[in-house]
Coordinates of C-alpha atoms in Angstrom, one line a residue:
Chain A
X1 CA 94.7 103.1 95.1
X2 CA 94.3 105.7 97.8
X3 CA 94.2 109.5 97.1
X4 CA 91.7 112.3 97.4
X5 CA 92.5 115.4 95.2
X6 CA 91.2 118.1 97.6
X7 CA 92.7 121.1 94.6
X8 CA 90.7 119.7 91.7
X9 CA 86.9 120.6 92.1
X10 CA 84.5 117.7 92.6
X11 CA 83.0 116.2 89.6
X12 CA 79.2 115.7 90.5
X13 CA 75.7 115.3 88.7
X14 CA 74.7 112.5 86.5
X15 CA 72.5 109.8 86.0
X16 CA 70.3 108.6 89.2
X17 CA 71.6 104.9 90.0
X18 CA 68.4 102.9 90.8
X19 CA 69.1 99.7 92.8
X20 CA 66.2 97.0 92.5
X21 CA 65.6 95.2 95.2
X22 CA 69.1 94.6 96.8
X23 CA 69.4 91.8 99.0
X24 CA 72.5 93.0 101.1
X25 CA 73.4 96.3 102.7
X26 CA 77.0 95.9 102.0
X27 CA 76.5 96.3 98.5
X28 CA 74.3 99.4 99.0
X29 CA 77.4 100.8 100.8
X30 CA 79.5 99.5 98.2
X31 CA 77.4 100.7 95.4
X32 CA 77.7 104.1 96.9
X33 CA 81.2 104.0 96.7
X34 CA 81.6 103.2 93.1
X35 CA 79.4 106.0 92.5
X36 CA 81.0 108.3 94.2
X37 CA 84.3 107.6 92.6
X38 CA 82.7 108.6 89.5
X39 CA 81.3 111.8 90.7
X40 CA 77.7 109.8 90.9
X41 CA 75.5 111.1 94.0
X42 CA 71.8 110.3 93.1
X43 CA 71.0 106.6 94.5
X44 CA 67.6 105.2 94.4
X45 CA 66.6 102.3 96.4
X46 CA 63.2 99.9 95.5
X47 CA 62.4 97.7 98.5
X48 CA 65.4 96.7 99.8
X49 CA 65.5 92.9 101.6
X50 CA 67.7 94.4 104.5
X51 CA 66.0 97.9 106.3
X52 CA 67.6 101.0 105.1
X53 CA 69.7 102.5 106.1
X54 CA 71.5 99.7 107.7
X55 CA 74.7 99.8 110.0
X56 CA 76.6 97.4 107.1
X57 CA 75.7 99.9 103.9
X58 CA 77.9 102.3 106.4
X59 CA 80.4 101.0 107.3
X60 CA 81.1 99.4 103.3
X61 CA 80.4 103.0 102.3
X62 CA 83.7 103.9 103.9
X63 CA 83.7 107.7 102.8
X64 CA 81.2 107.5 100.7
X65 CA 78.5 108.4 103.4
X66 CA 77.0 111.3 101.4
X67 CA 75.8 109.2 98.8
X68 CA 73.6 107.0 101.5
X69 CA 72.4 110.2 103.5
X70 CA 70.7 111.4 100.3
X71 CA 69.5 108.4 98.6
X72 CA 66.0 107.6 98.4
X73 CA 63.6 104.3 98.8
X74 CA 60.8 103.7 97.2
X75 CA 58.3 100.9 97.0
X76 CA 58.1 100.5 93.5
X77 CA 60.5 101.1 90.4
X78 CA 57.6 103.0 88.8
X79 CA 57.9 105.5 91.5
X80 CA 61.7 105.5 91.5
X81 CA 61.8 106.3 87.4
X82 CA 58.7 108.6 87.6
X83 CA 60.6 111.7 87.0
X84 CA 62.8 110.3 84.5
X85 CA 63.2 110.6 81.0
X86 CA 65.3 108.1 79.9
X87 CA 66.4 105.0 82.0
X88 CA 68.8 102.1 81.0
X89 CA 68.4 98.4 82.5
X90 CA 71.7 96.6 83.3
X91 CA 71.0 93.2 83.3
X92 CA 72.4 90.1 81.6
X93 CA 69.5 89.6 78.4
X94 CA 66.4 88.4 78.4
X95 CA 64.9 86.3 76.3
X96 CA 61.4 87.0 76.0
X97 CA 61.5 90.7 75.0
X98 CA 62.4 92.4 71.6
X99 CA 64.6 95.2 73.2
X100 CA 67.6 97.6 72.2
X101 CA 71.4 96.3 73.9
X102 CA 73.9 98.7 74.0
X103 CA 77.6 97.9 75.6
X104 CA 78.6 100.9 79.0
X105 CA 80.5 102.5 76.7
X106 CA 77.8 103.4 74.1
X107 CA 75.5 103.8 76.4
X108 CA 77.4 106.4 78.7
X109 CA 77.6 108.7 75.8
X110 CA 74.3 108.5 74.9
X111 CA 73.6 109.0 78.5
X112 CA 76.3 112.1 78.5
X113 CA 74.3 114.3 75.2
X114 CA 71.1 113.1 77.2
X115 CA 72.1 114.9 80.2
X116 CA 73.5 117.7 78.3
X117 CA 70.7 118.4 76.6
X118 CA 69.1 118.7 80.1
X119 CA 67.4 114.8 80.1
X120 CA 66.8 113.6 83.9
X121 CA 68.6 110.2 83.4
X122 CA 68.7 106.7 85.1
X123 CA 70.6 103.0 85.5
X124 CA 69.1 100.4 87.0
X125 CA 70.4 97.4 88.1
X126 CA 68.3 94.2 89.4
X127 CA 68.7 91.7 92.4
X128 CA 71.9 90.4 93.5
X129 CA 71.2 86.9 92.4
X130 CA 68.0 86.8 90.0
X131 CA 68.9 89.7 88.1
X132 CA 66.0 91.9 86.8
X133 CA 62.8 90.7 85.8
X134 CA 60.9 91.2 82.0
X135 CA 58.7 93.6 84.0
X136 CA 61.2 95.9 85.3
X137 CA 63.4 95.6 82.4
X138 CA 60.6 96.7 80.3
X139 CA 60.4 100.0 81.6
X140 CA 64.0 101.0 80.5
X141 CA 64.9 101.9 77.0
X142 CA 67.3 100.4 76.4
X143 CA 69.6 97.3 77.9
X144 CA 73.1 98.1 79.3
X145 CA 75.5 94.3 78.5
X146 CA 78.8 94.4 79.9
X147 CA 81.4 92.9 77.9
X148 CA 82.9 90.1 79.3
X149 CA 84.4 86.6 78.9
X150 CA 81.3 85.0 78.0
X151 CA 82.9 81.4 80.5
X152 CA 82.7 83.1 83.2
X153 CA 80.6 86.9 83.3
X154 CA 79.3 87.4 86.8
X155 CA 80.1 90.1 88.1
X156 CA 78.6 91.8 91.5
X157 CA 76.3 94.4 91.9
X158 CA 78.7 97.0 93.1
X159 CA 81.2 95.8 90.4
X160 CA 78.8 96.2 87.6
X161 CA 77.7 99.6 89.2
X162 CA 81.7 100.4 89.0
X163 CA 82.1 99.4 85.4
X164 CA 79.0 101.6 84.5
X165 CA 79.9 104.8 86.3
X166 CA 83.2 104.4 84.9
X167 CA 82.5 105.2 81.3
X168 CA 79.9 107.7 82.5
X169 CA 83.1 109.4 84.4
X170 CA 85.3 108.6 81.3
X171 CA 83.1 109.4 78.4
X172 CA 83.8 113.3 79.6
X173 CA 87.0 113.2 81.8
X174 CA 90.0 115.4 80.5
X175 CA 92.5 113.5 81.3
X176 CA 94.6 113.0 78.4
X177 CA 95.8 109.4 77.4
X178 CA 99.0 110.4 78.4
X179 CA 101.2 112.4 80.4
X180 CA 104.9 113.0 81.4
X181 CA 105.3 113.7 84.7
X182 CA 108.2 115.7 85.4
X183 CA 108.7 117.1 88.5
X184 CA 111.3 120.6 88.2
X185 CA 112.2 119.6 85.0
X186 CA 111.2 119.7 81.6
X187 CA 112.2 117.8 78.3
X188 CA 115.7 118.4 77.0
X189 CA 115.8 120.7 74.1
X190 CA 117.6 119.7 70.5
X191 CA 120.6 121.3 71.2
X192 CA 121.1 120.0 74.6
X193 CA 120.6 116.3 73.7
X194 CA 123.1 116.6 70.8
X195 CA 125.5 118.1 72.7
X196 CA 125.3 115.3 75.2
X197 CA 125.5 112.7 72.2
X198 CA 128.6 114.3 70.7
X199 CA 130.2 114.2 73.5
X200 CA 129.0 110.5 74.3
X201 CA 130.4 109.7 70.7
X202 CA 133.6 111.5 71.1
X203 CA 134.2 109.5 74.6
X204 CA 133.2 106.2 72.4
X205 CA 135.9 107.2 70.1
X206 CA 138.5 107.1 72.6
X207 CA 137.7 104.3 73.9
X208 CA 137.4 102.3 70.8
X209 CA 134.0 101.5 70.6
X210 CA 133.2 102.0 66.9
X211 CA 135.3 98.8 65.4
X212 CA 135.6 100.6 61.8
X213 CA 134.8 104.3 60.3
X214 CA 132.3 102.7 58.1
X215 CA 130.4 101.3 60.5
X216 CA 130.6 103.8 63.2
X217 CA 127.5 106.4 61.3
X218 CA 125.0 103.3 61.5
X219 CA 126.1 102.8 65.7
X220 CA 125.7 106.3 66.4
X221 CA 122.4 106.7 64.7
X222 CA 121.0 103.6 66.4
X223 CA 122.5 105.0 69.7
X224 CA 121.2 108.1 68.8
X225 CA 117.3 106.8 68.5
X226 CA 117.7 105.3 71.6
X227 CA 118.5 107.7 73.8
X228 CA 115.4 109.6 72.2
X229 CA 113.0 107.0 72.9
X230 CA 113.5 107.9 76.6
X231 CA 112.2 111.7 76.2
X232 CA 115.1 112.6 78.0
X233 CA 114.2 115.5 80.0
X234 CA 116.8 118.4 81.0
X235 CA 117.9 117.4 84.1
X236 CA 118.2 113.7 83.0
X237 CA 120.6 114.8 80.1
X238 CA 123.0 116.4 83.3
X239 CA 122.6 112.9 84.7
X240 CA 124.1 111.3 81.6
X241 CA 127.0 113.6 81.4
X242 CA 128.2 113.1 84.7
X243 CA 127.6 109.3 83.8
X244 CA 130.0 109.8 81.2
X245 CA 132.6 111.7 83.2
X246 CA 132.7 108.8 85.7
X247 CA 132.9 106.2 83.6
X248 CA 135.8 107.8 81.3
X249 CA 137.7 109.0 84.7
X250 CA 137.2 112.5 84.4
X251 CA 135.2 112.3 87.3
X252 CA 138.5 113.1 88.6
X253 CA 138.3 116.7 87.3
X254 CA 137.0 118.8 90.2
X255 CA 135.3 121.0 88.2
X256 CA 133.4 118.4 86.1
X257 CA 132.4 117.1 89.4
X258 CA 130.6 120.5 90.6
X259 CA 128.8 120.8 87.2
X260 CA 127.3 117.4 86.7
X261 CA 126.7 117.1 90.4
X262 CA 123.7 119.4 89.7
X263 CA 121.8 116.6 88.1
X264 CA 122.0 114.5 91.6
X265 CA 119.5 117.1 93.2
Chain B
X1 CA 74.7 89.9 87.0
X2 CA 75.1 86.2 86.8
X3 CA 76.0 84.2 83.8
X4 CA 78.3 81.5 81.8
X5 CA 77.4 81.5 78.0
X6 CA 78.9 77.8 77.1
X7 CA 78.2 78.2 73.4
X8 CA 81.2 80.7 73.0
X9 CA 84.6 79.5 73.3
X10 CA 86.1 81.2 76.3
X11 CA 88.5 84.1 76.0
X12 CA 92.1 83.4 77.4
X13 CA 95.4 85.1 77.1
X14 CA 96.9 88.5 78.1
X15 CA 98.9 90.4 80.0
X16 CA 100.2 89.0 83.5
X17 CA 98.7 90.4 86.7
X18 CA 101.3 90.8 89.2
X19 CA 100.3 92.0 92.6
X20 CA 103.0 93.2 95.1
X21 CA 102.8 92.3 98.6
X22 CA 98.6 92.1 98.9
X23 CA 97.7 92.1 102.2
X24 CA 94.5 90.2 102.5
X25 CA 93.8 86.5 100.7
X26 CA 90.3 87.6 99.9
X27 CA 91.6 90.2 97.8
X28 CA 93.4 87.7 95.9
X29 CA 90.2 85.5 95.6
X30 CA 88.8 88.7 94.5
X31 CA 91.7 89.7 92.0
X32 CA 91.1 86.3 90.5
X33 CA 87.4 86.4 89.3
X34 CA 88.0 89.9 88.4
X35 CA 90.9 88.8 85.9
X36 CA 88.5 85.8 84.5
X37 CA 85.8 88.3 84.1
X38 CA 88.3 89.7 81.7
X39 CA 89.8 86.1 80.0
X40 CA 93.0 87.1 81.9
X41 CA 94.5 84.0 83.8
X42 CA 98.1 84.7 84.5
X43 CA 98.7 85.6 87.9
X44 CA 101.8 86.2 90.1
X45 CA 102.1 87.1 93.6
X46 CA 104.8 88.9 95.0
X47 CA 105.5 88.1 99.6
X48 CA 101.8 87.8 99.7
X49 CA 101.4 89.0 104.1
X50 CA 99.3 86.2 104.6
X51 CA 100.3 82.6 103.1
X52 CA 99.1 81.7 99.5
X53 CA 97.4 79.1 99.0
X54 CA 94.9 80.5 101.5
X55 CA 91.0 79.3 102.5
X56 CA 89.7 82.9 102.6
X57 CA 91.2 83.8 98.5
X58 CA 89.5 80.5 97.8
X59 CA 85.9 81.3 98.8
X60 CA 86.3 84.6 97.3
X61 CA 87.3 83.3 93.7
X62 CA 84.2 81.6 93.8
X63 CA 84.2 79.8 90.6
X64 CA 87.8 81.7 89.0
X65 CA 89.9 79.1 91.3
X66 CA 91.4 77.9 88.0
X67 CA 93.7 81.2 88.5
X68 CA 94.6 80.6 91.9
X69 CA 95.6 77.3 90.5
X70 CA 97.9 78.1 88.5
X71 CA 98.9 81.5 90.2
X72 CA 102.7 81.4 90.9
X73 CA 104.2 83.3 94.2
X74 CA 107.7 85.1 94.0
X75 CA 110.1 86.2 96.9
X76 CA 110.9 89.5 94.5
X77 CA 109.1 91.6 91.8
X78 CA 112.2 91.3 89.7
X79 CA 111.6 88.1 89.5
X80 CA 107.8 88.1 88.8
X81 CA 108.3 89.8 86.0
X82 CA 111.6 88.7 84.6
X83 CA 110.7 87.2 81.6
X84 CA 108.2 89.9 80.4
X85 CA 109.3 92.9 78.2
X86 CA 107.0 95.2 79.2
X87 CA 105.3 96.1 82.5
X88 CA 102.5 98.5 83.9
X89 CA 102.4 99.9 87.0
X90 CA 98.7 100.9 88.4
X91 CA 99.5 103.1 91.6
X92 CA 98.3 107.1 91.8
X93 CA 101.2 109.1 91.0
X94 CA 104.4 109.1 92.8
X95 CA 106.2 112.4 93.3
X96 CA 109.8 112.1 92.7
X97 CA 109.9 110.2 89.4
X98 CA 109.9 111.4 85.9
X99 CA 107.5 109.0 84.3
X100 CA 105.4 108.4 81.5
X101 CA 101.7 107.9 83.2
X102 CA 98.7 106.6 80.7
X103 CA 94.9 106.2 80.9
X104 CA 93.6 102.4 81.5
X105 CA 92.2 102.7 78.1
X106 CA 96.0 103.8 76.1
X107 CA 97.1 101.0 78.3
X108 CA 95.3 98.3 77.4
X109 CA 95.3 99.7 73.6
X110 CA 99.1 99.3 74.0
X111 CA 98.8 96.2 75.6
X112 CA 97.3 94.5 72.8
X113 CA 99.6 95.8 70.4
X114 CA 102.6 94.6 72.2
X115 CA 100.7 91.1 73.5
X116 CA 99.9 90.5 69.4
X117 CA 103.9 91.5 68.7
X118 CA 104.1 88.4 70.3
X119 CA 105.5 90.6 73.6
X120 CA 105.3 89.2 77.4
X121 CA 103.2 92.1 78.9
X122 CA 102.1 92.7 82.6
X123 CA 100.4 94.8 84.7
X124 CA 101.9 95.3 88.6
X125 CA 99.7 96.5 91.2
X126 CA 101.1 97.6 94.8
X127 CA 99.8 96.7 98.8
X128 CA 96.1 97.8 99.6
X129 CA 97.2 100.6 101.9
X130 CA 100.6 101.5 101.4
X131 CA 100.5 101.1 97.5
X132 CA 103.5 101.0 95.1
X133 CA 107.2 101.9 96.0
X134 CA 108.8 104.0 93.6
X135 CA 111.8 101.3 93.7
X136 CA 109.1 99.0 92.2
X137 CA 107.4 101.6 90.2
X138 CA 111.0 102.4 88.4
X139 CA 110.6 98.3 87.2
X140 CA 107.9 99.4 85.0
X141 CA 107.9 101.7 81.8
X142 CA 104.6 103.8 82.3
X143 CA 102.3 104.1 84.8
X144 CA 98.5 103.1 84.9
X145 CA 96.3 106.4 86.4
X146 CA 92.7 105.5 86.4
X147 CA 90.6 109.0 86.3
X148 CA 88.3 109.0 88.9
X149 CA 86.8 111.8 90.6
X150 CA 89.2 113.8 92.4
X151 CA 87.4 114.0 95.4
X152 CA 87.5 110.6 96.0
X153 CA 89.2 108.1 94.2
X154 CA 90.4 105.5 96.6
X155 CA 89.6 101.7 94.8
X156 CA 90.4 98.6 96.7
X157 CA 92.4 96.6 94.9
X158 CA 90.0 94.0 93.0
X159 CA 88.4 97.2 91.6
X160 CA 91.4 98.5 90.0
X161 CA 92.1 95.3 88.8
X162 CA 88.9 94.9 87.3
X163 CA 88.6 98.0 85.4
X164 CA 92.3 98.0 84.0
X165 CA 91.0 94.3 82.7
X166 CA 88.3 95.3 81.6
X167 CA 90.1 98.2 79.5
X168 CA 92.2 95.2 78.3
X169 CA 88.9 92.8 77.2
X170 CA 87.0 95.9 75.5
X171 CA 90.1 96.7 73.6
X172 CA 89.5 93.8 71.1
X173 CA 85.7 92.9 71.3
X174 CA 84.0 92.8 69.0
X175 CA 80.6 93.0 70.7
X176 CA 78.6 95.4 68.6
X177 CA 78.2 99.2 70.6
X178 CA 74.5 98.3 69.7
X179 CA 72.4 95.4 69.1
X180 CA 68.4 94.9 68.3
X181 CA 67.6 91.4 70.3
X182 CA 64.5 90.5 68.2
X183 CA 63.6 86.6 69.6
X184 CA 61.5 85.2 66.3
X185 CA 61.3 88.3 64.1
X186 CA 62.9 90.5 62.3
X187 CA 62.5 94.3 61.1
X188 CA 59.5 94.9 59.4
X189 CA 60.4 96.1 55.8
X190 CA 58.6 99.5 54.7
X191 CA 55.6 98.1 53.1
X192 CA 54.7 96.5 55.8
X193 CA 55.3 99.4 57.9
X194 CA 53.7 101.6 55.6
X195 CA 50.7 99.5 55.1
X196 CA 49.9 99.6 58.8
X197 CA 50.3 103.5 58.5
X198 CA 47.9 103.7 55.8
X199 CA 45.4 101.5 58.1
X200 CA 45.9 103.8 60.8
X201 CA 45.6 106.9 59.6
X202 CA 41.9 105.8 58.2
X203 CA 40.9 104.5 61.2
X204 CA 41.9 108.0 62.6
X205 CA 39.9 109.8 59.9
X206 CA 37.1 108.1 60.7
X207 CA 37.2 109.0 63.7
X208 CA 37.6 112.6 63.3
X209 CA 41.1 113.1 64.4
X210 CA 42.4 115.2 61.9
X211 CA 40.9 118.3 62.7
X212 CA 41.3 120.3 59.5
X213 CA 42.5 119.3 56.7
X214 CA 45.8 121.8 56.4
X215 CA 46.5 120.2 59.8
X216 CA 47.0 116.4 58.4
X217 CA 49.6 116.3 56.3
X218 CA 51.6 117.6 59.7
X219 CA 50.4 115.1 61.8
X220 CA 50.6 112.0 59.7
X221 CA 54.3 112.7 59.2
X222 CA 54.8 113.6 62.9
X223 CA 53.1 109.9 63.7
X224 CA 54.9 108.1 61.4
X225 CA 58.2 109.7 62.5
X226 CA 56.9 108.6 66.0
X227 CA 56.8 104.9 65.1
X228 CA 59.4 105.0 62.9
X229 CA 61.6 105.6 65.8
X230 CA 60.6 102.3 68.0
X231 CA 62.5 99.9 65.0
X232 CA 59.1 98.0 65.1
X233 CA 59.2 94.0 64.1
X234 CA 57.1 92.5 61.6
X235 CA 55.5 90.8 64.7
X236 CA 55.1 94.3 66.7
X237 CA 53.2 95.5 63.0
X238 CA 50.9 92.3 63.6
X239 CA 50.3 93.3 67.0
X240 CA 49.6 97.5 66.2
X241 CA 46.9 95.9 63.6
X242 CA 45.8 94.0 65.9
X243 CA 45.3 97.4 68.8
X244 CA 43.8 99.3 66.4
X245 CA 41.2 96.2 65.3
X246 CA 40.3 96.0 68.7
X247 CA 39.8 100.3 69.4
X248 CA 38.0 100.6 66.5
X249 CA 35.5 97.6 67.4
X250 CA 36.1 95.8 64.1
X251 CA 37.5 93.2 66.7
X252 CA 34.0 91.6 66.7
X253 CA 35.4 90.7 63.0
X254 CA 36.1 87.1 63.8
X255 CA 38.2 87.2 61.1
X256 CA 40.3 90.2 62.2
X257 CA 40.2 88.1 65.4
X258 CA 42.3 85.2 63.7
X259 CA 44.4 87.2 61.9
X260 CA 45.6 89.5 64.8
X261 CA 45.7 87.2 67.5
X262 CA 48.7 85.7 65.6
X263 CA 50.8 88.8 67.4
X264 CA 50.1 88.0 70.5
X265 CA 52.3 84.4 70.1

């Protein structure tokens, strides 16, 4: 899925994404990615295995570059948390400690009204392989669990990083569930679609379509409702009348031609 | 974040993932443990470039292989999705169609309905680089947008698999938005609660921490508000008896000894 909006303003500021301990650059550079397609710039880094930066967290960062010139590395998670107010550990569970688990999708609002309220916020996420240990995990609030399909729930760090940032991006975005996309158009009005559908129904009725007068209010209803399903938009109703004029041979008619030829462009 | 809970019956069953003409095997292998992440095992492949089966999809599935199994390849997209009745296409927006375009979260909302109408549903997603043709994008009934920051919102493909799945698997779990993990306790109920306030607070008074008089009533609340707030376990009220035992130097109390120590099992 390619695309950069450069009309829409970028979304940025959020919650600091603290990697502990990660054992490969490309999933730094990956991890900056996936923040930055949620409008997520504030990386921390506790003692990475490879140096930092490193030539691989580049070159995975594809684009994402900003995010790795302005992330941080600390020695310790205490110092990467230290200004923070409220930090959520992303890890699978751990047995040992009596914590709080919410799912991403709770916990990105909770971390949304945080930072609203003007909270400095924080994820963390553990070691590629071991995951995060009681210690660490003990300094967060609360636990972030993923959902999954508990046969088979690994996921990888940059993939886990994704799935967080997205319902921090989500749990605010405007986008509405749904949208019609019409370009130079726009839908039909009332009085446009029925006169397409009386003149659909008339050309039926020549050609014999409706097999009895009792039947034929039923068929047109039905026909009707279809063709409405379809949100027909003004220009698509011109489509379906020169449709019509084709198929019944008026096509022929020069001047039917020039009218529904409109609906080609 | 690693992990295979065996105790819960795995989650199968779903829409299809069809991708069109994927350029790279390991973005197959990848496609594949992202779709089992998410229960999802159906997958079709439409002239992948390079062959299928392939050595490179198979080390990235890393432990999803069942899906490369059974993953079937087609010469067409018609015919990938011939037997389904309704199909998704996840691409960024094409220009010159009038289309209905939806969230990943409608989606998979819509999904599920349709999947439980007993419906054969699908989700089609286009090359790495080149993404979706509008011929194949016309073979679908809405389109899949996922909001991402418009300043950068490229995904590779695994990724946009992953979170449309995801949206699919979070549509119907039940996983609670929050959950206490308590290991060998439970809540404590108000008396106990209560009883440990009533200890502490005359520990405090001994210890002169209620300045005035007019001032305590305040405070006490404001403290017990405080703890109220951490959800404490019976075992956590064992273990605050304990801390206050030992401040207060009634911890040379062998018998406040035995009895607190129990909280630190």
């Amino acid at each position: 899925m390619a695309g950069t909006n450069r009309t829409q303003p970028p979304v940025t500021g959020g919650p600091r994404i603290i990697l502990i301990e990660p054992q490969l650059a490309e999933n730094i550079g990956a991890t900056a990615r996936a923040m930055l397609n949620c409008g997520l710039t504030d990386l921390a880094i506790v003692n990475p295995l490879q140096e930092f930066p490193h030539g691989r967290a580049v070159a995975m960062a594809s684009g994402a570059t900003e995010v790795l010139d302005t992330a941080q590395v600390y020695d310790s998670v205490e110092d990467a948390i230290a200004d923070l107010n409220r930090v959520y550990a992303t890890t699978a569970r751990p047995r040992e400690l009596t914590v709080r688990v919410a799912t991403p999708r709770l916990a990105a609002s909770e971390l949304r009204n945080a930072w609203r309220a003007g909270e400095a916020v924080g994820v963390m996420f553990g070691p590629e392989r071991s995951g995060m240990t009681n210690e660490h995990v003990a300094l967060a609030d609360t636990l972030i669990s993923v959902p999954l399909n508990p046969a088979y729930s690994s996921l990888n760090l940059a993939q886990a990083v994704l799935l967080v940032a997205y319902e921090w991006f989500t749990a605010d975005d405007e986008t509405p569930a749904e949208q019609f996309v019409e370009p130079d158009t726009g839908p039909a009005t009332k009085a446009e679609l029925v006169a397409f559908f009386e003149r659909f129904e008339t050309a039926l009725d020549t050609g014999g379509f409706f097999r009895t007068p009792e039947m034929r209010p039923a068929m047109v209803r039905n026909l009707r409702a279809m063709l409405q399903r379809g949100n027909l938009t003004e220009q698509e109703v011109r489509t379906l009348h020169g449709v019509v004029s084709c198929l019944t041979g008026s096509w022929r008619d020069t001047e039917n031609q020039k009218r529904y030829r409109e609906a080609d462009k």
